[in-house]
mmCIF file with all atom_site columns, C-alpha atoms in Angstrom:
data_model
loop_
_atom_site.group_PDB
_atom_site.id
_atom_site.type_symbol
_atom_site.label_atom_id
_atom_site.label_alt_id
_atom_site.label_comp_id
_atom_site.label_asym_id
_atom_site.label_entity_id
_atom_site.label_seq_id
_atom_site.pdbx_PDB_ins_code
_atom_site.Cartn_x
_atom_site.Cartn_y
_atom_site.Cartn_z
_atom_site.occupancy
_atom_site.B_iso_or_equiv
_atom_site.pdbx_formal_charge
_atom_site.auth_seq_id
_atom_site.auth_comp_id
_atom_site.auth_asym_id
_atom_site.auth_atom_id
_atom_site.pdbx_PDB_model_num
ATOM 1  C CA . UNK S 1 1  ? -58.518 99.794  173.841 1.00 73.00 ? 1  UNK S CA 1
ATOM 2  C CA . UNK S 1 2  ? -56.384 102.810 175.216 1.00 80.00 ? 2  UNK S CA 1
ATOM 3  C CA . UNK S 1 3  ? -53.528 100.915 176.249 1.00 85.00 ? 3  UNK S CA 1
ATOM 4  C CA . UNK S 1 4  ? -53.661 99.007  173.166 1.00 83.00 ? 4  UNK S CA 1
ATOM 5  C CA . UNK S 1 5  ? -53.274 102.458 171.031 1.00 83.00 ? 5  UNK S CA 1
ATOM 6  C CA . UNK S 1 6  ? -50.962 103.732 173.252 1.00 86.00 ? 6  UNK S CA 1
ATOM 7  C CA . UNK S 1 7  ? -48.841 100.507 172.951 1.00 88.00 ? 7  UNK S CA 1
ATOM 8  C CA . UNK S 1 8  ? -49.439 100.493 169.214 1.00 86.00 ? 8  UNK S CA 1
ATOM 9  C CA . UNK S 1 9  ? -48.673 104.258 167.923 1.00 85.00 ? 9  UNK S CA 1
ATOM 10 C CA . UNK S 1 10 ? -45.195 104.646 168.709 1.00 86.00 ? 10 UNK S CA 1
ATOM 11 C CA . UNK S 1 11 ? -44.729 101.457 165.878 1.00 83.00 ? 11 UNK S CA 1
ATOM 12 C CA . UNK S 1 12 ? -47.103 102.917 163.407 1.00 85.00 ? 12 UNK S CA 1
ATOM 13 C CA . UNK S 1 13 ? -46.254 105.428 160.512 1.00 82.00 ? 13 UNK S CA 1
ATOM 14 C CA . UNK S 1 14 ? -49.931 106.285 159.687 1.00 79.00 ? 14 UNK S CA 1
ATOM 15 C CA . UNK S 1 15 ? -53.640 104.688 159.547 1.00 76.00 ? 15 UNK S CA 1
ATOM 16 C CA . UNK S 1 16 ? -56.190 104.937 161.162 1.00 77.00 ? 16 UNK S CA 1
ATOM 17 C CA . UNK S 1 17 ? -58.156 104.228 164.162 1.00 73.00 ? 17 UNK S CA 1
ATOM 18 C CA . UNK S 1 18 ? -58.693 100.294 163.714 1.00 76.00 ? 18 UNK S CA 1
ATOM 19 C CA . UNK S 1 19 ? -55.500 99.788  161.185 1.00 82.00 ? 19 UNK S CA 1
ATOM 20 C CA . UNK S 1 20 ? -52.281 100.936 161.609 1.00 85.00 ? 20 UNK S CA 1
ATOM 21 C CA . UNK S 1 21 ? -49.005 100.925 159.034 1.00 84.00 ? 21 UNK S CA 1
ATOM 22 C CA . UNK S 1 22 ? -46.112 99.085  160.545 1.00 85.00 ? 22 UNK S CA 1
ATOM 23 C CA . UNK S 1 23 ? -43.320 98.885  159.459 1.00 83.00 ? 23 UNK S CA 1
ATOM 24 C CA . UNK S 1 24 ? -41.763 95.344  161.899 1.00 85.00 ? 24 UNK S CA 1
ATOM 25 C CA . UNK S 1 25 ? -39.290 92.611  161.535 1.00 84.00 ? 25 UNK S CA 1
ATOM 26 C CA . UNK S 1 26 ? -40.994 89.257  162.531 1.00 84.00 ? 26 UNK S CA 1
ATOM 27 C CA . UNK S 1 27 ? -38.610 89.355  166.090 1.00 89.00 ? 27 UNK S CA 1
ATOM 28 C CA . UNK S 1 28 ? -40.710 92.814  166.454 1.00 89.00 ? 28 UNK S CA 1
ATOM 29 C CA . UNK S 1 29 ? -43.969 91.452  165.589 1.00 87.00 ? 29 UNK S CA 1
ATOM 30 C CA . UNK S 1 30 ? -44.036 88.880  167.995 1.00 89.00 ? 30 UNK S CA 1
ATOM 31 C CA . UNK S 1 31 ? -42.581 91.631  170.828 1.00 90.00 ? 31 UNK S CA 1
ATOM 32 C CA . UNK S 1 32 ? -45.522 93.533  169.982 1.00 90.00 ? 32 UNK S CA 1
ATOM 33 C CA . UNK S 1 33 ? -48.070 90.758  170.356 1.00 89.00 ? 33 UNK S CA 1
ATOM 34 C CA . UNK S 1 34 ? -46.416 89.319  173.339 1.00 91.00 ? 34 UNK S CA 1
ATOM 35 C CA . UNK S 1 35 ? -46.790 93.422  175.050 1.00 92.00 ? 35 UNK S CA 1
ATOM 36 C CA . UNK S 1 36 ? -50.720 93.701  173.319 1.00 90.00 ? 36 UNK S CA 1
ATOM 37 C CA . UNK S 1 37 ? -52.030 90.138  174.775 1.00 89.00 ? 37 UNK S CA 1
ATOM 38 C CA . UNK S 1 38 ? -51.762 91.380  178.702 1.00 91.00 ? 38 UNK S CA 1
ATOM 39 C CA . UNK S 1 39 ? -54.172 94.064  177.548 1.00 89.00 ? 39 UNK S CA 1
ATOM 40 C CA . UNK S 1 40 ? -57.089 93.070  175.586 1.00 87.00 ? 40 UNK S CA 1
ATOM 41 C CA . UNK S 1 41 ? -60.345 91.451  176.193 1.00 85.00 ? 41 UNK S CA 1
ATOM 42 C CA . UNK S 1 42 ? -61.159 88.423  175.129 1.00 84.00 ? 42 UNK S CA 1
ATOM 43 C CA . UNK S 1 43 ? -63.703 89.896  172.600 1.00 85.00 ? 43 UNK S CA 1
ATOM 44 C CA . UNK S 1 44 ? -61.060 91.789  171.181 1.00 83.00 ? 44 UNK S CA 1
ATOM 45 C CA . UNK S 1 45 ? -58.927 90.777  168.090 1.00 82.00 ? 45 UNK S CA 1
ATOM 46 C CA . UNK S 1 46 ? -55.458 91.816  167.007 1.00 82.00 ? 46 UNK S CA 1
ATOM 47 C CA . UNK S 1 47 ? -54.895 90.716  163.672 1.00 81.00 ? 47 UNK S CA 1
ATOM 48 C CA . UNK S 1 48 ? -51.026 90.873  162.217 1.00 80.00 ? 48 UNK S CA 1
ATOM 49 C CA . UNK S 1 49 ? -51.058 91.177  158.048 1.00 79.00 ? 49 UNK S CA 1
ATOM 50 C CA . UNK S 1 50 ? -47.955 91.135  156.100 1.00 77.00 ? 50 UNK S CA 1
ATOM 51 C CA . UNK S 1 51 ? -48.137 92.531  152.510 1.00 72.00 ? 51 UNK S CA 1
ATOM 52 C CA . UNK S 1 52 ? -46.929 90.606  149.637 1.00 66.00 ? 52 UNK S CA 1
ATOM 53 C CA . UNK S 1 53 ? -43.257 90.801  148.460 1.00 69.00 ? 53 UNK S CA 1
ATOM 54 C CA . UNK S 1 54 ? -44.305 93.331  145.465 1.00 68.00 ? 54 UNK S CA 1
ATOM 55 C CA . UNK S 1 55 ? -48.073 94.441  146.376 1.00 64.00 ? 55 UNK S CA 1
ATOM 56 C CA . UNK S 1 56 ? -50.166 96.170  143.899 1.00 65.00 ? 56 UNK S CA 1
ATOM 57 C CA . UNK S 1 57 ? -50.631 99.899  144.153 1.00 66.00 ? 57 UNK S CA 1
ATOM 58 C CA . UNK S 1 58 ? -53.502 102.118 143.311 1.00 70.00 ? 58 UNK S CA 1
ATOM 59 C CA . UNK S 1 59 ? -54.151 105.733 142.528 1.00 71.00 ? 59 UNK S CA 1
ATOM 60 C CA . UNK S 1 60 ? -51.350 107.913 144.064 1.00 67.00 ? 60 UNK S CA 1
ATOM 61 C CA . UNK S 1 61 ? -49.664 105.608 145.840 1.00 59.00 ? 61 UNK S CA 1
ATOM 62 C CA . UNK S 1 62 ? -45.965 104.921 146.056 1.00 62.00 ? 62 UNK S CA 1
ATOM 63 C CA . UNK S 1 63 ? -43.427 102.130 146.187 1.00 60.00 ? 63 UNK S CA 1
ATOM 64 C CA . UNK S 1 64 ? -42.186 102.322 149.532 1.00 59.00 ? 64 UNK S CA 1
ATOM 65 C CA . UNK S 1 65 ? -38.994 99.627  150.537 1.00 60.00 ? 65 UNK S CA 1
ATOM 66 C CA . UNK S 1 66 ? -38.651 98.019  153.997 1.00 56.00 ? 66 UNK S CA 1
ATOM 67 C CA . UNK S 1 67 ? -35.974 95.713  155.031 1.00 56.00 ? 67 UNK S CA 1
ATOM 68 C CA . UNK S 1 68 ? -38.428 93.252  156.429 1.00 57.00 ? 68 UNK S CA 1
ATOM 69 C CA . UNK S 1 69 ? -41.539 94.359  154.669 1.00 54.00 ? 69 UNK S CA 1
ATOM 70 C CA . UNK S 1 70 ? -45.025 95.958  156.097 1.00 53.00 ? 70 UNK S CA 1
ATOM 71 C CA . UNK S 1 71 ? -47.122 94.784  158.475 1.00 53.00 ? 71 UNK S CA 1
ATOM 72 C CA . UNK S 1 72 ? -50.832 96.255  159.319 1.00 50.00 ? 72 UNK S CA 1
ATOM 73 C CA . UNK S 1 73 ? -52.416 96.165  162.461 1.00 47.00 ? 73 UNK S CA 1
#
């Protein structure tokens, strides 16, 4: 799981330890997978989430606009 972080950080603009923020195209996405795969077990599981067009915000939170929307890791 090291080399998965370390892969994964330098993408992420917060989270936490088994969810990251990512802000990706779907070209970017797939780059990221492709790089991932060679380094996890087979137990392991990398799922990608995109977040709806206008998602539904809670407490403090804020509208934040990406070209190609948000993806979670």
């Amino acid at each position: 799981m090291y080399k998965i972080r370390k892969i994964s950080y330098p993408f992420a603009l917060g989270g936490q330890k088994s969810a990251l923020e990512m802000p990706l195209s779907r070209k970017e996405a797939k780059v990221l997978l492709t790089t991932l795969s060679p380094h996890s077990a087979p137990e392991d599981k990398i799922n990608l989430i995109e977040i709806e067009e206008h998602p539904l915000y809670i407490g403090k939170s804020i509208d934040v606009i990406f070209e190609e929307g948000m993806i979670i890791l």
